[in-house]
PDB file of C-alpha atoms in Angstrom:
ATOM      1  CA  UNK A   1       0.200  -0.132  -0.255  1.00 93.00           C
ATOM      2  CA  UNK A   2       0.949   3.269  -1.210  1.00 93.00           C
ATOM      3  CA  UNK A   3       1.938   5.627   2.465  1.00 91.00           C
ATOM      4  CA  UNK A   4       2.683   9.121   2.321  1.00 91.00           C
ATOM      5  CA  UNK A   5       4.403   9.810   5.590  1.00 90.00           C
ATOM      6  CA  UNK A   6       1.505  12.043   6.331  1.00 88.00           C
ATOM      7  CA  UNK A   7      -0.802   9.822   6.201  1.00 92.00           C
ATOM      8  CA  UNK A   8       0.732   6.844   8.035  1.00 93.00           C
ATOM      9  CA  UNK A   9      -0.180   5.640  11.313  1.00 93.00           C
ATOM     10  CA  UNK A  10       2.096   3.048  13.611  1.00 92.00           C
ATOM     11  CA  UNK A  11       0.674   3.016  16.719  1.00 92.00           C
ATOM     12  CA  UNK A  12      -0.801  -0.652  17.097  1.00 92.00           C
ATOM     13  CA  UNK A  13      -3.298   0.348  19.695  1.00 92.00           C
ATOM     14  CA  UNK A  14      -4.883   2.756  17.386  1.00 93.00           C
ATOM     15  CA  UNK A  15      -4.757   0.500  14.503  1.00 95.00           C
ATOM     16  CA  UNK A  16      -6.642  -2.184  16.919  1.00 95.00           C
ATOM     17  CA  UNK A  17      -9.329   0.165  18.064  1.00 94.00           C
ATOM     18  CA  UNK A  18      -9.951   0.819  14.022  1.00 95.00           C
ATOM     19  CA  UNK A  19     -10.554  -3.025  14.046  1.00 97.00           C
ATOM     20  CA  UNK A  20     -12.888  -3.562  16.811  1.00 96.00           C
ATOM     21  CA  UNK A  21     -14.593  -0.866  15.434  1.00 94.00           C
ATOM     22  CA  UNK A  22     -15.083  -2.027  12.206  1.00 96.00           C
ATOM     23  CA  UNK A  23     -14.420  -5.616  12.503  1.00 97.00           C
ATOM     24  CA  UNK A  24     -15.647  -6.913   8.885  1.00 98.00           C
ATOM     25  CA  UNK A  25     -12.759  -7.906   7.492  1.00 98.00           C
ATOM     26  CA  UNK A  26     -11.157  -8.436   3.852  1.00 98.00           C
ATOM     27  CA  UNK A  27      -9.385 -11.765   3.682  1.00 98.00           C
ATOM     28  CA  UNK A  28      -7.401 -12.304   0.894  1.00 98.00           C
ATOM     29  CA  UNK A  29      -5.914 -15.550   0.279  1.00 96.00           C
ATOM     30  CA  UNK A  30      -3.742 -16.896  -2.746  1.00 93.00           C
ATOM     31  CA  UNK A  31      -5.485 -20.767  -2.496  1.00 83.00           C
ATOM     32  CA  UNK A  32      -3.748 -23.751  -4.596  1.00 81.00           C
ATOM     33  CA  UNK A  33      -6.150 -23.890  -7.138  1.00 82.00           C
ATOM     34  CA  UNK A  34      -8.521 -21.455  -6.865  1.00 81.00           C
ATOM     35  CA  UNK A  35      -6.061 -18.583  -7.012  1.00 89.00           C
ATOM     36  CA  UNK A  36      -6.263 -14.874  -5.649  1.00 94.00           C
ATOM     37  CA  UNK A  37      -9.592 -14.979  -3.734  1.00 95.00           C
ATOM     38  CA  UNK A  38     -11.216 -12.562  -0.717  1.00 97.00           C
ATOM     39  CA  UNK A  39     -14.045 -13.331   1.826  1.00 97.00           C
ATOM     40  CA  UNK A  40     -15.360 -10.612   3.826  1.00 98.00           C
ATOM     41  CA  UNK A  41     -15.715 -12.084   7.435  1.00 98.00           C
ATOM     42  CA  UNK A  42     -16.253 -10.630  10.945  1.00 98.00           C
ATOM     43  CA  UNK A  43     -13.279 -10.619  12.740  1.00 98.00           C
ATOM     44  CA  UNK A  44     -12.419 -11.376  16.674  1.00 97.00           C
ATOM     45  CA  UNK A  45      -8.997  -9.394  17.506  1.00 98.00           C
ATOM     46  CA  UNK A  46      -7.497 -10.918  20.298  1.00 96.00           C
ATOM     47  CA  UNK A  47      -4.913  -7.823  20.973  1.00 94.00           C
ATOM     48  CA  UNK A  48      -2.665  -9.876  23.878  1.00 91.00           C
ATOM     49  CA  UNK A  49      -2.311 -12.593  22.286  1.00 90.00           C
ATOM     50  CA  UNK A  50       1.333 -12.951  19.646  1.00 86.00           C
ATOM     51  CA  UNK A  51       3.567  -9.794  19.006  1.00 89.00           C
ATOM     52  CA  UNK A  52       0.701  -7.774  17.348  1.00 93.00           C
ATOM     53  CA  UNK A  53      -2.284  -9.767  17.830  1.00 96.00           C
ATOM     54  CA  UNK A  54      -4.333 -12.827  16.764  1.00 98.00           C
ATOM     55  CA  UNK A  55      -7.562 -12.568  14.252  1.00 98.00           C
ATOM     56  CA  UNK A  56     -10.103 -15.328  14.753  1.00 98.00           C
ATOM     57  CA  UNK A  57     -12.954 -15.774  12.610  1.00 98.00           C
ATOM     58  CA  UNK A  58     -15.112 -18.657  11.136  1.00 98.00           C
ATOM     59  CA  UNK A  59     -16.071 -19.870   7.359  1.00 97.00           C
ATOM     60  CA  UNK A  60     -19.053 -22.283   5.726  1.00 97.00           C
ATOM     61  CA  UNK A  61     -17.907 -25.689   5.496  1.00 97.00           C
ATOM     62  CA  UNK A  62     -19.084 -25.249   2.340  1.00 96.00           C
ATOM     63  CA  UNK A  63     -16.331 -22.705   1.176  1.00 95.00           C
ATOM     64  CA  UNK A  64     -13.577 -23.733   0.075  1.00 94.00           C
ATOM     65  CA  UNK A  65     -11.388 -21.466   1.300  1.00 94.00           C
ATOM     66  CA  UNK A  66     -10.640 -23.747   4.544  1.00 94.00           C
ATOM     67  CA  UNK A  67      -9.588 -26.854   2.215  1.00 93.00           C
ATOM     68  CA  UNK A  68      -7.193 -24.357   0.024  1.00 92.00           C
ATOM     69  CA  UNK A  69      -5.151 -22.855   3.092  1.00 94.00           C
ATOM     70  CA  UNK A  70      -2.307 -24.738   4.419  1.00 93.00           C
ATOM     71  CA  UNK A  71      -1.551 -23.924   8.124  1.00 95.00           C
ATOM     72  CA  UNK A  72       0.784 -20.969   7.658  1.00 96.00           C
ATOM     73  CA  UNK A  73       0.035 -19.689   4.444  1.00 96.00           C
ATOM     74  CA  UNK A  74       0.982 -16.233   4.961  1.00 97.00           C
ATOM     75  CA  UNK A  75      -2.517 -13.630   3.945  1.00 98.00           C
ATOM     76  CA  UNK A  76      -3.768 -10.058   4.445  1.00 98.00           C
ATOM     77  CA  UNK A  77      -6.770  -9.049   6.159  1.00 98.00           C
ATOM     78  CA  UNK A  78      -7.963  -5.490   4.834  1.00 98.00           C
ATOM     79  CA  UNK A  79     -10.024  -3.254   7.345  1.00 98.00           C
ATOM     80  CA  UNK A  80     -12.004  -0.551   6.890  1.00 97.00           C
ATOM     81  CA  UNK A  81     -13.502   2.267   8.739  1.00 95.00           C
ATOM     82  CA  UNK A  82     -15.666   4.934   7.346  1.00 92.00           C
ATOM     83  CA  UNK A  83     -14.967   6.722   4.240  1.00 96.00           C
ATOM     84  CA  UNK A  84     -16.257   9.105   1.636  1.00 96.00           C
ATOM     85  CA  UNK A  85     -15.881  11.796  -1.075  1.00 97.00           C
ATOM     86  CA  UNK A  86     -14.503  15.061  -0.902  1.00 96.00           C
ATOM     87  CA  UNK A  87     -15.598  18.027  -3.355  1.00 95.00           C
ATOM     88  CA  UNK A  88     -12.749  21.282  -3.348  1.00 93.00           C
ATOM     89  CA  UNK A  89     -16.314  23.523  -3.044  1.00 91.00           C
ATOM     90  CA  UNK A  90     -16.202  22.572   0.806  1.00 92.00           C
ATOM     91  CA  UNK A  91     -12.578  23.848   1.116  1.00 89.00           C
ATOM     92  CA  UNK A  92     -12.690  27.612   1.847  1.00 84.00           C
ATOM     93  CA  UNK A  93      -9.021  28.461   0.175  1.00 81.00           C
ATOM     94  CA  UNK A  94     -11.183  27.485  -3.025  1.00 63.00           C
ATOM     95  CA  UNK A  95     -12.880  30.482  -2.936  1.00 71.00           C
ATOM     96  CA  UNK A  96      -9.694  32.239  -2.867  1.00 68.00           C
ATOM     97  CA  UNK A  97      -7.154  30.868  -5.738  1.00 79.00           C
ATOM     98  CA  UNK A  98      -8.961  27.770  -6.525  1.00 73.00           C
ATOM     99  CA  UNK A  99      -6.516  25.952  -5.982  1.00 76.00           C
ATOM    100  CA  UNK A 100      -8.032  22.826  -4.775  1.00 84.00           C
ATOM    101  CA  UNK A 101      -9.404  19.330  -6.744  1.00 90.00           C
ATOM    102  CA  UNK A 102     -11.207  16.546  -5.583  1.00 93.00           C
ATOM    103  CA  UNK A 103     -10.396  13.849  -3.323  1.00 95.00           C
ATOM    104  CA  UNK A 104     -11.513  11.017  -1.472  1.00 96.00           C
ATOM    105  CA  UNK A 105     -11.180  10.434   2.567  1.00 96.00           C
ATOM    106  CA  UNK A 106     -10.720   6.837   4.129  1.00 96.00           C
ATOM    107  CA  UNK A 107      -9.222   5.191   6.757  1.00 95.00           C
ATOM    108  CA  UNK A 108      -7.830   1.350   6.743  1.00 97.00           C
ATOM    109  CA  UNK A 109      -5.658  -1.174   8.237  1.00 97.00           C
ATOM    110  CA  UNK A 110      -4.025  -4.012   6.389  1.00 98.00           C
ATOM    111  CA  UNK A 111      -2.558  -6.850   8.843  1.00 98.00           C
ATOM    112  CA  UNK A 112      -1.025  -9.008   7.549  1.00 98.00           C
ATOM    113  CA  UNK A 113      -0.428 -12.710   8.772  1.00 98.00           C
ATOM    114  CA  UNK A 114      -0.284 -16.226   9.024  1.00 98.00           C
ATOM    115  CA  UNK A 115      -3.597 -18.377   8.820  1.00 98.00           C
ATOM    116  CA  UNK A 116      -4.494 -21.637  10.865  1.00 97.00           C
ATOM    117  CA  UNK A 117      -7.605 -23.998   9.996  1.00 97.00           C
ATOM    118  CA  UNK A 118      -9.770 -24.792  13.193  1.00 97.00           C
ATOM    119  CA  UNK A 119     -12.106 -27.561  11.942  1.00 96.00           C
ATOM    120  CA  UNK A 120     -12.391 -27.702  15.648  1.00 94.00           C
ATOM    121  CA  UNK A 121     -16.217 -27.395  17.202  1.00 94.00           C
ATOM    122  CA  UNK A 122     -14.832 -26.244  20.463  1.00 95.00           C
ATOM    123  CA  UNK A 123     -12.435 -23.522  19.165  1.00 96.00           C
ATOM    124  CA  UNK A 124     -16.038 -22.566  17.145  1.00 96.00           C
ATOM    125  CA  UNK A 125     -18.250 -23.041  20.106  1.00 95.00           C
ATOM    126  CA  UNK A 126     -16.193 -20.036  21.713  1.00 95.00           C
ATOM    127  CA  UNK A 127     -15.588 -18.364  18.924  1.00 96.00           C
ATOM    128  CA  UNK A 128     -19.435 -17.658  17.946  1.00 96.00           C
ATOM    129  CA  UNK A 129     -19.955 -16.954  21.698  1.00 94.00           C
ATOM    130  CA  UNK A 130     -17.502 -14.651  21.818  1.00 95.00           C
ATOM    131  CA  UNK A 131     -18.819 -12.599  18.636  1.00 96.00           C
ATOM    132  CA  UNK A 132     -22.311 -12.841  19.880  1.00 95.00           C
ATOM    133  CA  UNK A 133     -21.875 -11.317  23.069  1.00 95.00           C
ATOM    134  CA  UNK A 134     -19.289  -8.606  21.487  1.00 95.00           C
ATOM    135  CA  UNK A 135     -22.196  -7.573  18.722  1.00 95.00           C
ATOM    136  CA  UNK A 136     -25.374  -7.966  21.304  1.00 95.00           C
ATOM    137  CA  UNK A 137     -24.159  -6.100  23.649  1.00 94.00           C
ATOM    138  CA  UNK A 138     -25.874  -3.057  22.533  1.00 92.00           C
ATOM    139  CA  UNK A 139     -29.160  -4.646  22.397  1.00 94.00           C
ATOM    140  CA  UNK A 140     -32.076  -3.918  24.801  1.00 95.00           C
ATOM    141  CA  UNK A 141     -32.584  -7.867  25.219  1.00 96.00           C
ATOM    142  CA  UNK A 142     -28.928  -9.903  24.234  1.00 95.00           C
ATOM    143  CA  UNK A 143     -29.405 -13.110  22.226  1.00 95.00           C
ATOM    144  CA  UNK A 144     -27.667 -16.109  23.658  1.00 92.00           C
ATOM    145  CA  UNK A 145     -26.621 -18.832  22.173  1.00 92.00           C
ATOM    146  CA  UNK A 146     -28.470 -20.802  24.506  1.00 91.00           C
ATOM    147  CA  UNK A 147     -31.510 -19.094  23.316  1.00 93.00           C
ATOM    148  CA  UNK A 148     -31.496 -21.658  20.282  1.00 92.00           C
ATOM    149  CA  UNK A 149     -32.307 -25.306  20.659  1.00 95.00           C
ATOM    150  CA  UNK A 150     -29.268 -27.596  21.187  1.00 94.00           C
ATOM    151  CA  UNK A 151     -29.670 -29.170  18.237  1.00 95.00           C
ATOM    152  CA  UNK A 152     -30.443 -26.297  15.838  1.00 95.00           C
ATOM    153  CA  UNK A 153     -27.590 -25.110  17.342  1.00 93.00           C
ATOM    154  CA  UNK A 154     -25.434 -27.855  17.238  1.00 95.00           C
ATOM    155  CA  UNK A 155     -25.873 -28.490  13.776  1.00 96.00           C
ATOM    156  CA  UNK A 156     -25.183 -24.617  12.729  1.00 94.00           C
ATOM    157  CA  UNK A 157     -21.735 -25.211  14.617  1.00 95.00           C
ATOM    158  CA  UNK A 158     -21.254 -28.151  12.476  1.00 96.00           C
ATOM    159  CA  UNK A 159     -21.488 -26.151   9.515  1.00 97.00           C
ATOM    160  CA  UNK A 160     -18.830 -23.452  10.097  1.00 97.00           C
ATOM    161  CA  UNK A 161     -15.313 -23.705  10.372  1.00 98.00           C
ATOM    162  CA  UNK A 162     -12.983 -21.802  12.187  1.00 98.00           C
ATOM    163  CA  UNK A 163     -10.017 -19.849  11.537  1.00 98.00           C
ATOM    164  CA  UNK A 164      -6.868 -17.906  12.952  1.00 98.00           C
ATOM    165  CA  UNK A 165      -4.367 -15.383  11.852  1.00 98.00           C
ATOM    166  CA  UNK A 166      -1.620 -14.783  13.727  1.00 98.00           C
ATOM    167  CA  UNK A 167      -0.771 -10.776  12.962  1.00 98.00           C
ATOM    168  CA  UNK A 168       3.050 -10.788  11.858  1.00 97.00           C
ATOM    169  CA  UNK A 169       2.273  -6.667  10.524  1.00 97.00           C
ATOM    170  CA  UNK A 170      -0.087  -3.754  10.761  1.00 97.00           C
ATOM    171  CA  UNK A 171       0.138  -1.001   8.304  1.00 97.00           C
ATOM    172  CA  UNK A 172      -2.327   1.974   9.219  1.00 96.00           C
ATOM    173  CA  UNK A 173      -2.948   4.692   6.398  1.00 95.00           C
ATOM    174  CA  UNK A 174      -5.421   6.802   7.604  1.00 95.00           C
ATOM    175  CA  UNK A 175      -6.120   9.751   4.518  1.00 94.00           C
ATOM    176  CA  UNK A 176      -8.012  12.364   6.341  1.00 94.00           C
ATOM    177  CA  UNK A 177      -7.006  15.847   5.416  1.00 91.00           C
ATOM    178  CA  UNK A 178      -3.768  15.501   7.028  1.00 89.00           C
ATOM    179  CA  UNK A 179      -2.283  17.832   4.195  1.00 88.00           C
ATOM    180  CA  UNK A 180      -4.281  20.489   4.369  1.00 87.00           C
ATOM    181  CA  UNK A 181      -5.097  23.491   6.036  1.00 86.00           C
ATOM    182  CA  UNK A 182      -6.828  24.089   9.398  1.00 89.00           C
ATOM    183  CA  UNK A 183      -9.659  25.890   7.980  1.00 90.00           C
ATOM    184  CA  UNK A 184     -10.146  23.819   4.991  1.00 91.00           C
ATOM    185  CA  UNK A 185      -9.999  20.623   7.010  1.00 90.00           C
ATOM    186  CA  UNK A 186     -12.809  21.576   9.639  1.00 92.00           C
ATOM    187  CA  UNK A 187     -14.816  23.172   5.852  1.00 93.00           C
ATOM    188  CA  UNK A 188     -14.450  19.498   4.667  1.00 94.00           C
ATOM    189  CA  UNK A 189     -15.900  18.654   8.086  1.00 94.00           C
ATOM    190  CA  UNK A 190     -18.698  20.053   8.498  1.00 94.00           C
ATOM    191  CA  UNK A 191     -19.929  19.309   5.143  1.00 96.00           C
ATOM    192  CA  UNK A 192     -19.812  15.974   5.592  1.00 95.00           C
ATOM    193  CA  UNK A 193     -21.565  16.367   9.612  1.00 94.00           C
ATOM    194  CA  UNK A 194     -24.405  18.285   7.636  1.00 95.00           C
ATOM    195  CA  UNK A 195     -24.422  15.264   4.844  1.00 95.00           C
ATOM    196  CA  UNK A 196     -25.034  12.973   8.093  1.00 94.00           C
ATOM    197  CA  UNK A 197     -21.073  10.927   7.227  1.00 94.00           C
ATOM    198  CA  UNK A 198     -20.306  11.866  11.125  1.00 94.00           C
ATOM    199  CA  UNK A 199     -17.865   8.863  11.604  1.00 93.00           C
ATOM    200  CA  UNK A 200     -16.046  10.387   8.565  1.00 94.00           C
ATOM    201  CA  UNK A 201     -16.201  13.900  10.118  1.00 94.00           C
ATOM    202  CA  UNK A 202     -15.159  13.280  13.530  1.00 92.00           C
ATOM    203  CA  UNK A 203     -12.337  11.332  12.528  1.00 92.00           C
ATOM    204  CA  UNK A 204     -11.191  14.104  10.567  1.00 92.00           C
ATOM    205  CA  UNK A 205     -11.579  16.656  13.327  1.00 89.00           C
ATOM    206  CA  UNK A 206      -9.803  13.633  15.857  1.00 81.00           C
ATOM    207  CA  UNK A 207      -6.449  12.707  14.070  1.00 61.00           C
ATOM    208  CA  UNK A 208      -5.088  10.315  13.854  1.00 55.00           C
ATOM    209  CA  UNK A 209      -8.803   8.677  14.387  1.00 51.00           C
ATOM    210  CA  UNK A 210     -11.541   9.075  16.486  1.00 47.00           C
ATOM    211  CA  UNK A 211     -14.430   6.196  16.933  1.00 41.00           C
ATOM    212  CA  UNK A 212     -17.828   7.765  15.820  1.00 41.00           C
TER     213      UNK A 212
END
């Protein structure tokens, strides 16, 4: 990934924060027969394990990914936060000298790692329980795995396979107008706010990244 210094973010806690806030990652693999492929999966991040953390997810048993991969194969997972088009008309300086062009602002994290297939019902149950607790936490009556009939749930667990990725490197690029004058950055963020793109606007006003 092209990485101008003013957009680069190297703080692991900040990168982990983005992954937790936007856990749907694009897992990029290169299988022996299928070649280059991408699967979009919700990941659990265990930041305390390994040097850079561990990512865990699951795929359908019918998905050939888990059979195409060998333990230790290198993979890439891309996590993307809020993004949006930025018009030059939103910059106050455009009215003065017209030396502005359109752009696109975004924040992404690339997690490089080594994959391991976990065809293990106990691993899958624990992972599903963790994901459920995390994403049901905001509900008034959180759904629990125990809410489903046991035989139904066991069939669902048997239908998926776990994967675990040891993160070997994290690369963060937060292109949020850091190369613009403060007034121009504020002008663009205010317009985004008015148009309902709150997460991107707040990130631009709280460098390098702010949770919505």
